[in-house]
mmCIF file with all atom_site columns, C-alpha atoms in Angstrom:
data_model
loop_
_atom_site.group_PDB
_atom_site.id
_atom_site.type_symbol
_atom_site.label_atom_id
_atom_site.label_alt_id
_atom_site.label_comp_id
_atom_site.label_asym_id
_atom_site.label_entity_id
_atom_site.label_seq_id
_atom_site.pdbx_PDB_ins_code
_atom_site.Cartn_x
_atom_site.Cartn_y
_atom_site.Cartn_z
_atom_site.occupancy
_atom_site.B_iso_or_equiv
_atom_site.pdbx_formal_charge
_atom_site.auth_seq_id
_atom_site.auth_comp_id
_atom_site.auth_asym_id
_atom_site.auth_atom_id
_atom_site.pdbx_PDB_model_num
ATOM 1   C CA . UNK L 1 1   ? -1.308  17.696  -0.410  1.00 88.00 ? 1   UNK L CA 1
ATOM 2   C CA . UNK L 1 2   ? 1.417   15.079  -0.576  1.00 91.00 ? 2   UNK L CA 1
ATOM 3   C CA . UNK L 1 3   ? 2.374   13.897  -4.054  1.00 94.00 ? 3   UNK L CA 1
ATOM 4   C CA . UNK L 1 4   ? 4.748   11.017  -4.775  1.00 97.00 ? 4   UNK L CA 1
ATOM 5   C CA . UNK L 1 5   ? 6.468   10.536  -8.118  1.00 97.00 ? 5   UNK L CA 1
ATOM 6   C CA . UNK L 1 6   ? 8.491   7.560   -9.277  1.00 97.00 ? 6   UNK L CA 1
ATOM 7   C CA . UNK L 1 7   ? 11.007  7.613   -12.091 1.00 95.00 ? 7   UNK L CA 1
ATOM 8   C CA . UNK L 1 8   ? 11.390  5.808   -14.414 1.00 94.00 ? 8   UNK L CA 1
ATOM 9   C CA . UNK L 1 9   ? 7.893   4.468   -15.070 1.00 96.00 ? 9   UNK L CA 1
ATOM 10  C CA . UNK L 1 10  ? 9.402   1.348   -16.629 1.00 97.00 ? 10  UNK L CA 1
ATOM 11  C CA . UNK L 1 11  ? 12.863  -0.146  -16.801 1.00 96.00 ? 11  UNK L CA 1
ATOM 12  C CA . UNK L 1 12  ? 14.234  -3.124  -18.714 1.00 97.00 ? 12  UNK L CA 1
ATOM 13  C CA . UNK L 1 13  ? 17.711  -4.410  -17.915 1.00 96.00 ? 13  UNK L CA 1
ATOM 14  C CA . UNK L 1 14  ? 19.815  -7.514  -18.565 1.00 97.00 ? 14  UNK L CA 1
ATOM 15  C CA . UNK L 1 15  ? 20.425  -9.907  -15.719 1.00 97.00 ? 15  UNK L CA 1
ATOM 16  C CA . UNK L 1 16  ? 23.320  -8.978  -13.434 1.00 97.00 ? 16  UNK L CA 1
ATOM 17  C CA . UNK L 1 17  ? 23.024  -5.208  -13.750 1.00 97.00 ? 17  UNK L CA 1
ATOM 18  C CA . UNK L 1 18  ? 22.921  -2.917  -10.738 1.00 97.00 ? 18  UNK L CA 1
ATOM 19  C CA . UNK L 1 19  ? 20.018  -0.490  -10.923 1.00 95.00 ? 19  UNK L CA 1
ATOM 20  C CA . UNK L 1 20  ? 18.463  2.467   -9.155  1.00 97.00 ? 20  UNK L CA 1
ATOM 21  C CA . UNK L 1 21  ? 14.788  3.335   -8.801  1.00 97.00 ? 21  UNK L CA 1
ATOM 22  C CA . UNK L 1 22  ? 13.855  6.862   -7.800  1.00 97.00 ? 22  UNK L CA 1
ATOM 23  C CA . UNK L 1 23  ? 11.055  8.232   -5.642  1.00 98.00 ? 23  UNK L CA 1
ATOM 24  C CA . UNK L 1 24  ? 10.343  11.881  -4.849  1.00 98.00 ? 24  UNK L CA 1
ATOM 25  C CA . UNK L 1 25  ? 7.747   13.452  -2.566  1.00 96.00 ? 25  UNK L CA 1
ATOM 26  C CA . UNK L 1 26  ? 6.562   17.029  -2.239  1.00 95.00 ? 26  UNK L CA 1
ATOM 27  C CA . UNK L 1 27  ? 5.997   17.346  1.535   1.00 91.00 ? 27  UNK L CA 1
ATOM 28  C CA . UNK L 1 28  ? 9.123   16.553  3.561   1.00 89.00 ? 28  UNK L CA 1
ATOM 29  C CA . UNK L 1 29  ? 7.153   16.233  6.833   1.00 89.00 ? 29  UNK L CA 1
ATOM 30  C CA . UNK L 1 30  ? 6.976   12.458  6.625   1.00 89.00 ? 30  UNK L CA 1
ATOM 31  C CA . UNK L 1 31  ? 7.088   9.860   9.391   1.00 85.00 ? 31  UNK L CA 1
ATOM 32  C CA . UNK L 1 32  ? 8.406   7.002   7.314   1.00 89.00 ? 32  UNK L CA 1
ATOM 33  C CA . UNK L 1 33  ? 8.861   5.751   3.765   1.00 94.00 ? 33  UNK L CA 1
ATOM 34  C CA . UNK L 1 34  ? 8.211   2.217   2.610   1.00 95.00 ? 34  UNK L CA 1
ATOM 35  C CA . UNK L 1 35  ? 9.261   0.410   -0.544  1.00 97.00 ? 35  UNK L CA 1
ATOM 36  C CA . UNK L 1 36  ? 6.995   -2.375  -1.778  1.00 97.00 ? 36  UNK L CA 1
ATOM 37  C CA . UNK L 1 37  ? 7.116   -5.003  -4.478  1.00 97.00 ? 37  UNK L CA 1
ATOM 38  C CA . UNK L 1 38  ? 4.001   -6.040  -6.379  1.00 97.00 ? 38  UNK L CA 1
ATOM 39  C CA . UNK L 1 39  ? 3.782   -9.002  -8.737  1.00 96.00 ? 39  UNK L CA 1
ATOM 40  C CA . UNK L 1 40  ? 1.070   -8.874  -11.439 1.00 91.00 ? 40  UNK L CA 1
ATOM 41  C CA . UNK L 1 41  ? -2.420  -9.153  -9.945  1.00 87.00 ? 41  UNK L CA 1
ATOM 42  C CA . UNK L 1 42  ? -1.032  -9.696  -6.450  1.00 91.00 ? 42  UNK L CA 1
ATOM 43  C CA . UNK L 1 43  ? -0.831  -7.786  -3.199  1.00 93.00 ? 43  UNK L CA 1
ATOM 44  C CA . UNK L 1 44  ? 2.058   -5.691  -1.909  1.00 95.00 ? 44  UNK L CA 1
ATOM 45  C CA . UNK L 1 45  ? 5.123   -7.150  -0.243  1.00 95.00 ? 45  UNK L CA 1
ATOM 46  C CA . UNK L 1 46  ? 7.034   -4.802  2.044   1.00 93.00 ? 46  UNK L CA 1
ATOM 47  C CA . UNK L 1 47  ? 10.713  -4.614  1.117   1.00 96.00 ? 47  UNK L CA 1
ATOM 48  C CA . UNK L 1 48  ? 12.194  -1.874  3.254   1.00 95.00 ? 48  UNK L CA 1
ATOM 49  C CA . UNK L 1 49  ? 10.957  0.698   5.766   1.00 92.00 ? 49  UNK L CA 1
ATOM 50  C CA . UNK L 1 50  ? 12.947  3.841   6.500   1.00 93.00 ? 50  UNK L CA 1
ATOM 51  C CA . UNK L 1 51  ? 12.036  6.058   9.438   1.00 88.00 ? 51  UNK L CA 1
ATOM 52  C CA . UNK L 1 52  ? 12.319  9.797   8.878   1.00 88.00 ? 52  UNK L CA 1
ATOM 53  C CA . UNK L 1 53  ? 15.311  9.920   11.245  1.00 89.00 ? 53  UNK L CA 1
ATOM 54  C CA . UNK L 1 54  ? 17.200  7.289   9.250   1.00 92.00 ? 54  UNK L CA 1
ATOM 55  C CA . UNK L 1 55  ? 19.289  7.701   6.119   1.00 94.00 ? 55  UNK L CA 1
ATOM 56  C CA . UNK L 1 56  ? 19.190  4.175   4.714   1.00 95.00 ? 56  UNK L CA 1
ATOM 57  C CA . UNK L 1 57  ? 18.130  0.582   5.184   1.00 95.00 ? 57  UNK L CA 1
ATOM 58  C CA . UNK L 1 58  ? 19.537  -2.597  3.680   1.00 96.00 ? 58  UNK L CA 1
ATOM 59  C CA . UNK L 1 59  ? 18.115  -6.045  3.110   1.00 95.00 ? 59  UNK L CA 1
ATOM 60  C CA . UNK L 1 60  ? 20.136  -8.526  1.084   1.00 96.00 ? 60  UNK L CA 1
ATOM 61  C CA . UNK L 1 61  ? 20.706  -7.096  -2.391  1.00 97.00 ? 61  UNK L CA 1
ATOM 62  C CA . UNK L 1 62  ? 18.415  -4.145  -1.690  1.00 97.00 ? 62  UNK L CA 1
ATOM 63  C CA . UNK L 1 63  ? 19.437  -0.795  -0.277  1.00 98.00 ? 63  UNK L CA 1
ATOM 64  C CA . UNK L 1 64  ? 17.121  2.156   0.194   1.00 97.00 ? 64  UNK L CA 1
ATOM 65  C CA . UNK L 1 65  ? 18.235  5.659   1.037   1.00 97.00 ? 65  UNK L CA 1
ATOM 66  C CA . UNK L 1 66  ? 16.251  8.653   2.226   1.00 96.00 ? 66  UNK L CA 1
ATOM 67  C CA . UNK L 1 67  ? 17.012  12.357  1.907   1.00 95.00 ? 67  UNK L CA 1
ATOM 68  C CA . UNK L 1 68  ? 14.059  13.933  3.650   1.00 92.00 ? 68  UNK L CA 1
ATOM 69  C CA . UNK L 1 69  ? 15.156  17.513  3.162   1.00 91.00 ? 69  UNK L CA 1
ATOM 70  C CA . UNK L 1 70  ? 15.241  17.143  -0.614  1.00 94.00 ? 70  UNK L CA 1
ATOM 71  C CA . UNK L 1 71  ? 12.187  14.879  -0.715  1.00 95.00 ? 71  UNK L CA 1
ATOM 72  C CA . UNK L 1 72  ? 13.910  11.921  -2.340  1.00 97.00 ? 72  UNK L CA 1
ATOM 73  C CA . UNK L 1 73  ? 14.457  8.222   -1.858  1.00 97.00 ? 73  UNK L CA 1
ATOM 74  C CA . UNK L 1 74  ? 16.288  5.703   -3.998  1.00 98.00 ? 74  UNK L CA 1
ATOM 75  C CA . UNK L 1 75  ? 16.052  1.930   -4.102  1.00 98.00 ? 75  UNK L CA 1
ATOM 76  C CA . UNK L 1 76  ? 19.263  0.265   -5.221  1.00 97.00 ? 76  UNK L CA 1
ATOM 77  C CA . UNK L 1 77  ? 19.098  -3.329  -6.463  1.00 97.00 ? 77  UNK L CA 1
ATOM 78  C CA . UNK L 1 78  ? 22.420  -5.087  -6.835  1.00 98.00 ? 78  UNK L CA 1
ATOM 79  C CA . UNK L 1 79  ? 23.109  -7.896  -9.293  1.00 97.00 ? 79  UNK L CA 1
ATOM 80  C CA . UNK L 1 80  ? 19.553  -8.003  -10.652 1.00 97.00 ? 80  UNK L CA 1
ATOM 81  C CA . UNK L 1 81  ? 17.901  -11.346 -11.419 1.00 97.00 ? 81  UNK L CA 1
ATOM 82  C CA . UNK L 1 82  ? 14.887  -12.298 -13.559 1.00 97.00 ? 82  UNK L CA 1
ATOM 83  C CA . UNK L 1 83  ? 13.005  -13.020 -10.322 1.00 97.00 ? 83  UNK L CA 1
ATOM 84  C CA . UNK L 1 84  ? 13.292  -9.327  -9.452  1.00 98.00 ? 84  UNK L CA 1
ATOM 85  C CA . UNK L 1 85  ? 10.871  -8.510  -12.289 1.00 98.00 ? 85  UNK L CA 1
ATOM 86  C CA . UNK L 1 86  ? 7.871   -6.789  -10.702 1.00 98.00 ? 86  UNK L CA 1
ATOM 87  C CA . UNK L 1 87  ? 6.399   -3.363  -10.018 1.00 98.00 ? 87  UNK L CA 1
ATOM 88  C CA . UNK L 1 88  ? 8.151   -1.421  -7.271  1.00 98.00 ? 88  UNK L CA 1
ATOM 89  C CA . UNK L 1 89  ? 6.142   1.126   -5.313  1.00 98.00 ? 89  UNK L CA 1
ATOM 90  C CA . UNK L 1 90  ? 7.252   3.693   -2.783  1.00 97.00 ? 90  UNK L CA 1
ATOM 91  C CA . UNK L 1 91  ? 4.895   5.212   -0.233  1.00 96.00 ? 91  UNK L CA 1
ATOM 92  C CA . UNK L 1 92  ? 5.169   7.829   2.492   1.00 94.00 ? 92  UNK L CA 1
ATOM 93  C CA . UNK L 1 93  ? 3.196   8.426   5.678   1.00 90.00 ? 93  UNK L CA 1
ATOM 94  C CA . UNK L 1 94  ? 2.811   11.292  8.099   1.00 82.00 ? 94  UNK L CA 1
ATOM 95  C CA . UNK L 1 95  ? 3.080   10.770  11.845  1.00 66.00 ? 95  UNK L CA 1
ATOM 96  C CA . UNK L 1 96  ? -0.479  11.838  12.518  1.00 64.00 ? 96  UNK L CA 1
ATOM 97  C CA . UNK L 1 97  ? -2.011  9.718   9.799   1.00 62.00 ? 97  UNK L CA 1
ATOM 98  C CA . UNK L 1 98  ? -2.144  6.326   11.490  1.00 60.00 ? 98  UNK L CA 1
ATOM 99  C CA . UNK L 1 99  ? -1.367  4.212   8.479   1.00 74.00 ? 99  UNK L CA 1
ATOM 100 C CA . UNK L 1 100 ? -2.456  6.436   5.632   1.00 88.00 ? 100 UNK L CA 1
ATOM 101 C CA . UNK L 1 101 ? 0.116   5.940   2.911   1.00 92.00 ? 101 UNK L CA 1
ATOM 102 C CA . UNK L 1 102 ? 0.497   8.069   -0.184  1.00 95.00 ? 102 UNK L CA 1
ATOM 103 C CA . UNK L 1 103 ? 1.828   5.973   -3.057  1.00 97.00 ? 103 UNK L CA 1
ATOM 104 C CA . UNK L 1 104 ? 3.688   6.699   -6.243  1.00 97.00 ? 104 UNK L CA 1
ATOM 105 C CA . UNK L 1 105 ? 2.523   5.066   -9.464  1.00 96.00 ? 105 UNK L CA 1
ATOM 106 C CA . UNK L 1 106 ? 5.339   2.561   -9.405  1.00 97.00 ? 106 UNK L CA 1
ATOM 107 C CA . UNK L 1 107 ? 8.248   1.496   -11.594 1.00 97.00 ? 107 UNK L CA 1
ATOM 108 C CA . UNK L 1 108 ? 7.734   -1.617  -13.713 1.00 97.00 ? 108 UNK L CA 1
ATOM 109 C CA . UNK L 1 109 ? 11.004  -3.534  -13.711 1.00 98.00 ? 109 UNK L CA 1
ATOM 110 C CA . UNK L 1 110 ? 11.826  -6.259  -16.213 1.00 97.00 ? 110 UNK L CA 1
ATOM 111 C CA . UNK L 1 111 ? 15.067  -8.195  -15.841 1.00 97.00 ? 111 UNK L CA 1
ATOM 112 C CA . UNK L 1 112 ? 15.756  -10.395 -18.859 1.00 96.00 ? 112 UNK L CA 1
ATOM 113 C CA . UNK L 1 113 ? 18.136  -13.356 -18.878 1.00 94.00 ? 113 UNK L CA 1
ATOM 114 C CA . UNK S 2 1   ? 2.104   -16.588 11.729  1.00 64.00 ? 1   UNK S CA 1
ATOM 115 C CA . UNK S 2 2   ? -0.787  -15.810 9.410   1.00 75.00 ? 2   UNK S CA 1
ATOM 116 C CA . UNK S 2 3   ? -0.427  -12.619 7.473   1.00 92.00 ? 3   UNK S CA 1
ATOM 117 C CA . UNK S 2 4   ? -3.237  -10.392 6.270   1.00 95.00 ? 4   UNK S CA 1
ATOM 118 C CA . UNK S 2 5   ? -5.988  -12.450 4.647   1.00 97.00 ? 5   UNK S CA 1
ATOM 119 C CA . UNK S 2 6   ? -8.693  -11.147 2.323   1.00 97.00 ? 6   UNK S CA 1
ATOM 120 C CA . UNK S 2 7   ? -11.793 -12.668 0.789   1.00 97.00 ? 7   UNK S CA 1
ATOM 121 C CA . UNK S 2 8   ? -13.052 -13.187 -1.790  1.00 97.00 ? 8   UNK S CA 1
ATOM 122 C CA . UNK S 2 9   ? -10.069 -13.119 -4.138  1.00 97.00 ? 9   UNK S CA 1
ATOM 123 C CA . UNK S 2 10  ? -12.144 -12.369 -7.231  1.00 97.00 ? 10  UNK S CA 1
ATOM 124 C CA . UNK S 2 11  ? -15.723 -11.331 -7.810  1.00 96.00 ? 11  UNK S CA 1
ATOM 125 C CA . UNK S 2 12  ? -17.888 -9.968  -10.593 1.00 98.00 ? 12  UNK S CA 1
ATOM 126 C CA . UNK S 2 13  ? -20.831 -7.640  -10.040 1.00 98.00 ? 13  UNK S CA 1
ATOM 127 C CA . UNK S 2 14  ? -23.122 -5.558  -12.214 1.00 98.00 ? 14  UNK S CA 1
ATOM 128 C CA . UNK S 2 15  ? -23.703 -1.829  -12.017 1.00 98.00 ? 15  UNK S CA 1
ATOM 129 C CA . UNK S 2 16  ? -25.971 -0.795  -9.157  1.00 98.00 ? 16  UNK S CA 1
ATOM 130 C CA . UNK S 2 17  ? -25.249 -3.851  -7.027  1.00 98.00 ? 17  UNK S CA 1
ATOM 131 C CA . UNK S 2 18  ? -23.608 -3.860  -3.631  1.00 98.00 ? 18  UNK S CA 1
ATOM 132 C CA . UNK S 2 19  ? -20.457 -5.702  -2.560  1.00 98.00 ? 19  UNK S CA 1
ATOM 133 C CA . UNK S 2 20  ? -18.816 -6.643  0.747   1.00 98.00 ? 20  UNK S CA 1
ATOM 134 C CA . UNK S 2 21  ? -15.121 -7.440  1.027   1.00 98.00 ? 21  UNK S CA 1
ATOM 135 C CA . UNK S 2 22  ? -13.515 -8.947  4.109   1.00 98.00 ? 22  UNK S CA 1
ATOM 136 C CA . UNK S 2 23  ? -10.135 -8.680  5.780   1.00 98.00 ? 23  UNK S CA 1
ATOM 137 C CA . UNK S 2 24  ? -8.421  -10.353 8.731   1.00 97.00 ? 24  UNK S CA 1
ATOM 138 C CA . UNK S 2 25  ? -5.368  -8.479  9.997   1.00 95.00 ? 25  UNK S CA 1
ATOM 139 C CA . UNK S 2 26  ? -1.985  -9.920  10.782  1.00 92.00 ? 26  UNK S CA 1
ATOM 140 C CA . UNK S 2 27  ? -1.750  -11.461 14.234  1.00 90.00 ? 27  UNK S CA 1
ATOM 141 C CA . UNK S 2 28  ? -1.073  -8.778  16.839  1.00 86.00 ? 28  UNK S CA 1
ATOM 142 C CA . UNK S 2 29  ? -2.337  -5.902  14.692  1.00 88.00 ? 29  UNK S CA 1
ATOM 143 C CA . UNK S 2 30  ? -5.298  -3.781  15.701  1.00 89.00 ? 30  UNK S CA 1
ATOM 144 C CA . UNK S 2 31  ? -5.581  -1.262  12.857  1.00 90.00 ? 31  UNK S CA 1
ATOM 145 C CA . UNK S 2 32  ? -6.924  -1.932  9.377   1.00 94.00 ? 32  UNK S CA 1
ATOM 146 C CA . UNK S 2 33  ? -6.692  0.321   6.340   1.00 94.00 ? 33  UNK S CA 1
ATOM 147 C CA . UNK S 2 34  ? -8.328  -0.152  2.934   1.00 97.00 ? 34  UNK S CA 1
ATOM 148 C CA . UNK S 2 35  ? -6.918  0.894   -0.427  1.00 97.00 ? 35  UNK S CA 1
ATOM 149 C CA . UNK S 2 36  ? -8.223  0.895   -3.986  1.00 98.00 ? 36  UNK S CA 1
ATOM 150 C CA . UNK S 2 37  ? -5.797  0.186   -6.810  1.00 97.00 ? 37  UNK S CA 1
ATOM 151 C CA . UNK S 2 38  ? -6.943  0.805   -10.364 1.00 95.00 ? 38  UNK S CA 1
ATOM 152 C CA . UNK S 2 39  ? -5.045  -0.898  -13.158 1.00 92.00 ? 39  UNK S CA 1
ATOM 153 C CA . UNK S 2 40  ? -1.638  0.673   -13.712 1.00 90.00 ? 40  UNK S CA 1
ATOM 154 C CA . UNK S 2 41  ? -1.975  3.036   -10.737 1.00 93.00 ? 41  UNK S CA 1
ATOM 155 C CA . UNK S 2 42  ? -0.634  3.170   -7.210  1.00 95.00 ? 42  UNK S CA 1
ATOM 156 C CA . UNK S 2 43  ? -3.056  2.304   -4.384  1.00 97.00 ? 43  UNK S CA 1
ATOM 157 C CA . UNK S 2 44  ? -5.349  5.071   -3.118  1.00 97.00 ? 44  UNK S CA 1
ATOM 158 C CA . UNK S 2 45  ? -6.285  5.289   0.575   1.00 96.00 ? 45  UNK S CA 1
ATOM 159 C CA . UNK S 2 46  ? -9.993  4.729   1.263   1.00 97.00 ? 46  UNK S CA 1
ATOM 160 C CA . UNK S 2 47  ? -10.236 4.704   5.061   1.00 95.00 ? 47  UNK S CA 1
ATOM 161 C CA . UNK S 2 48  ? -8.808  3.279   8.252   1.00 93.00 ? 48  UNK S CA 1
ATOM 162 C CA . UNK S 2 49  ? -10.377 1.584   11.277  1.00 94.00 ? 49  UNK S CA 1
ATOM 163 C CA . UNK S 2 50  ? -9.163  1.373   14.845  1.00 90.00 ? 50  UNK S CA 1
ATOM 164 C CA . UNK S 2 51  ? -11.175 0.402   17.925  1.00 90.00 ? 51  UNK S CA 1
ATOM 165 C CA . UNK S 2 52  ? -14.171 -0.249  15.646  1.00 93.00 ? 52  UNK S CA 1
ATOM 166 C CA . UNK S 2 53  ? -14.279 3.366   14.497  1.00 93.00 ? 53  UNK S CA 1
ATOM 167 C CA . UNK S 2 54  ? -13.351 5.033   11.225  1.00 93.00 ? 54  UNK S CA 1
ATOM 168 C CA . UNK S 2 55  ? -10.328 7.169   12.086  1.00 90.00 ? 55  UNK S CA 1
ATOM 169 C CA . UNK S 2 56  ? -9.342  8.610   8.730   1.00 89.00 ? 56  UNK S CA 1
ATOM 170 C CA . UNK S 2 57  ? -10.905 8.790   5.328   1.00 94.00 ? 57  UNK S CA 1
ATOM 171 C CA . UNK S 2 58  ? -9.539  9.470   1.888   1.00 94.00 ? 58  UNK S CA 1
ATOM 172 C CA . UNK S 2 59  ? -11.324 11.159  -0.985  1.00 95.00 ? 59  UNK S CA 1
ATOM 173 C CA . UNK S 2 60  ? -13.998 8.529   -1.583  1.00 97.00 ? 60  UNK S CA 1
ATOM 174 C CA . UNK S 2 61  ? -17.791 9.007   -1.670  1.00 97.00 ? 61  UNK S CA 1
ATOM 175 C CA . UNK S 2 62  ? -20.176 7.784   0.991   1.00 96.00 ? 62  UNK S CA 1
ATOM 176 C CA . UNK S 2 63  ? -20.985 4.751   -1.165  1.00 98.00 ? 63  UNK S CA 1
ATOM 177 C CA . UNK S 2 64  ? -17.829 3.338   0.387   1.00 98.00 ? 64  UNK S CA 1
ATOM 178 C CA . UNK S 2 65  ? -18.352 2.319   3.993   1.00 97.00 ? 65  UNK S CA 1
ATOM 179 C CA . UNK S 2 66  ? -16.699 -0.024  6.416   1.00 97.00 ? 66  UNK S CA 1
ATOM 180 C CA . UNK S 2 67  ? -16.811 -1.769  9.707   1.00 97.00 ? 67  UNK S CA 1
ATOM 181 C CA . UNK S 2 68  ? -14.369 -3.219  12.186  1.00 97.00 ? 68  UNK S CA 1
ATOM 182 C CA . UNK S 2 69  ? -15.280 -6.047  14.532  1.00 97.00 ? 69  UNK S CA 1
ATOM 183 C CA . UNK S 2 70  ? -14.070 -6.686  18.099  1.00 96.00 ? 70  UNK S CA 1
ATOM 184 C CA . UNK S 2 71  ? -11.586 -9.288  16.786  1.00 94.00 ? 71  UNK S CA 1
ATOM 185 C CA . UNK S 2 72  ? -10.042 -6.493  14.609  1.00 94.00 ? 72  UNK S CA 1
ATOM 186 C CA . UNK S 2 73  ? -11.256 -7.979  11.326  1.00 97.00 ? 73  UNK S CA 1
ATOM 187 C CA . UNK S 2 74  ? -12.867 -5.551  8.918   1.00 97.00 ? 74  UNK S CA 1
ATOM 188 C CA . UNK S 2 75  ? -15.315 -5.249  6.048   1.00 98.00 ? 75  UNK S CA 1
ATOM 189 C CA . UNK S 2 76  ? -15.455 -2.838  3.143   1.00 98.00 ? 76  UNK S CA 1
ATOM 190 C CA . UNK S 2 77  ? -18.885 -2.221  1.624   1.00 98.00 ? 77  UNK S CA 1
ATOM 191 C CA . UNK S 2 78  ? -19.502 -0.500  -1.670  1.00 98.00 ? 78  UNK S CA 1
ATOM 192 C CA . UNK S 2 79  ? -23.068 0.415   -2.669  1.00 97.00 ? 79  UNK S CA 1
ATOM 193 C CA . UNK S 2 80  ? -24.519 1.347   -6.057  1.00 98.00 ? 80  UNK S CA 1
ATOM 194 C CA . UNK S 2 81  ? -21.517 -0.005  -7.937  1.00 98.00 ? 81  UNK S CA 1
ATOM 195 C CA . UNK S 2 82  ? -20.177 1.934   -10.912 1.00 98.00 ? 82  UNK S CA 1
ATOM 196 C CA . UNK S 2 83  ? -17.991 0.684   -13.724 1.00 97.00 ? 83  UNK S CA 1
ATOM 197 C CA . UNK S 2 84  ? -15.192 2.843   -12.295 1.00 97.00 ? 84  UNK S CA 1
ATOM 198 C CA . UNK S 2 85  ? -15.234 0.858   -9.060  1.00 98.00 ? 85  UNK S CA 1
ATOM 199 C CA . UNK S 2 86  ? -13.536 -2.010  -10.880 1.00 98.00 ? 86  UNK S CA 1
ATOM 200 C CA . UNK S 2 87  ? -10.174 -2.354  -9.141  1.00 97.00 ? 87  UNK S CA 1
ATOM 201 C CA . UNK S 2 88  ? -8.005  -4.373  -6.809  1.00 97.00 ? 88  UNK S CA 1
ATOM 202 C CA . UNK S 2 89  ? -9.041  -3.671  -3.213  1.00 98.00 ? 89  UNK S CA 1
ATOM 203 C CA . UNK S 2 90  ? -6.219  -4.049  -0.747  1.00 97.00 ? 90  UNK S CA 1
ATOM 204 C CA . UNK S 2 91  ? -6.378  -4.363  2.998   1.00 97.00 ? 91  UNK S CA 1
ATOM 205 C CA . UNK S 2 92  ? -3.407  -3.404  5.176   1.00 95.00 ? 92  UNK S CA 1
ATOM 206 C CA . UNK S 2 93  ? -2.894  -3.958  8.865   1.00 92.00 ? 93  UNK S CA 1
ATOM 207 C CA . UNK S 2 94  ? -0.634  -2.389  11.432  1.00 88.00 ? 94  UNK S CA 1
ATOM 208 C CA . UNK S 2 95  ? -0.393  -1.593  15.107  1.00 83.00 ? 95  UNK S CA 1
ATOM 209 C CA . UNK S 2 96  ? -1.691  1.817   16.054  1.00 70.00 ? 96  UNK S CA 1
ATOM 210 C CA . UNK S 2 97  ? 1.043   4.243   15.196  1.00 63.00 ? 97  UNK S CA 1
ATOM 211 C CA . UNK S 2 98  ? 2.730   5.530   18.308  1.00 59.00 ? 98  UNK S CA 1
ATOM 212 C CA . UNK S 2 99  ? 5.741   7.644   17.342  1.00 56.00 ? 99  UNK S CA 1
ATOM 213 C CA . UNK S 2 100 ? 8.820   6.306   19.034  1.00 56.00 ? 100 UNK S CA 1
ATOM 214 C CA . UNK S 2 101 ? 7.032   3.102   19.990  1.00 57.00 ? 101 UNK S CA 1
ATOM 215 C CA . UNK S 2 102 ? 6.431   1.307   16.746  1.00 66.00 ? 102 UNK S CA 1
ATOM 216 C CA . UNK S 2 103 ? 7.521   1.802   13.188  1.00 70.00 ? 103 UNK S CA 1
ATOM 217 C CA . UNK S 2 104 ? 4.136   2.241   11.555  1.00 75.00 ? 104 UNK S CA 1
ATOM 218 C CA . UNK S 2 105 ? 4.975   -0.446  9.017   1.00 84.00 ? 105 UNK S CA 1
ATOM 219 C CA . UNK S 2 106 ? 1.997   -1.665  7.019   1.00 87.00 ? 106 UNK S CA 1
ATOM 220 C CA . UNK S 2 107 ? 1.456   -5.234  5.853   1.00 91.00 ? 107 UNK S CA 1
ATOM 221 C CA . UNK S 2 108 ? -0.832  -5.898  2.911   1.00 94.00 ? 108 UNK S CA 1
ATOM 222 C CA . UNK S 2 109 ? -3.029  -8.795  1.884   1.00 96.00 ? 109 UNK S CA 1
ATOM 223 C CA . UNK S 2 110 ? -3.282  -10.276 -1.607  1.00 96.00 ? 110 UNK S CA 1
ATOM 224 C CA . UNK S 2 111 ? -6.322  -8.180  -2.422  1.00 97.00 ? 111 UNK S CA 1
ATOM 225 C CA . UNK S 2 112 ? -9.821  -8.708  -3.785  1.00 98.00 ? 112 UNK S CA 1
ATOM 226 C CA . UNK S 2 113 ? -10.206 -8.161  -7.519  1.00 97.00 ? 113 UNK S CA 1
ATOM 227 C CA . UNK S 2 114 ? -13.608 -6.570  -8.225  1.00 98.00 ? 114 UNK S CA 1
ATOM 228 C CA . UNK S 2 115 ? -14.966 -6.379  -11.747 1.00 98.00 ? 115 UNK S CA 1
ATOM 229 C CA . UNK S 2 116 ? -18.111 -4.346  -12.352 1.00 98.00 ? 116 UNK S CA 1
ATOM 230 C CA . UNK S 2 117 ? -19.969 -5.046  -15.621 1.00 96.00 ? 117 UNK S CA 1
#
């Protein structure tokens, strides 16, 4: 059974800092990994998708890496801003699962001015 | 381009009642998945529909059932509501995963917040 763990559970940083969020998964036979952002009481916004054959993806100030063999992914946020405050979730899928994602519990990020 | 839309956004029910939640997928998507997110937890997969059939199911009891219509929209039904069913219910849409053909990326709606009293 796939299990996904995110560390840290919560993170508070001053504006402008670069930060790293970690995600680990127990079964390396994944098809892809997605990072999401969730604002309080809202739905999930897809940030980055990494296919199992890829090593990283970048979008603006965000960079996600994937090391499938070790079962790890990191989300790097450069020059953090108060608007980045949210919960960040990672999720993995298997190729035969047609959209069944297994999620971590998320990292609650607070960026203070 | 309309994204995934869900209704209602909030609702309150009492124990033992039944509820129906609705979802319209993103334009061009034919597959709908439902997730339950309890407070402070990551979403948990309930089930997935494609071609009007349930294709996969997570570890949820039969009280949870669904339907997909010919226009790809979907409903989630929960019978005999329990206090523990209080959660945010999320709908996600995608194109049927075809390895090497599409990415399998999922797009989520804003969710339906269910409170059971």
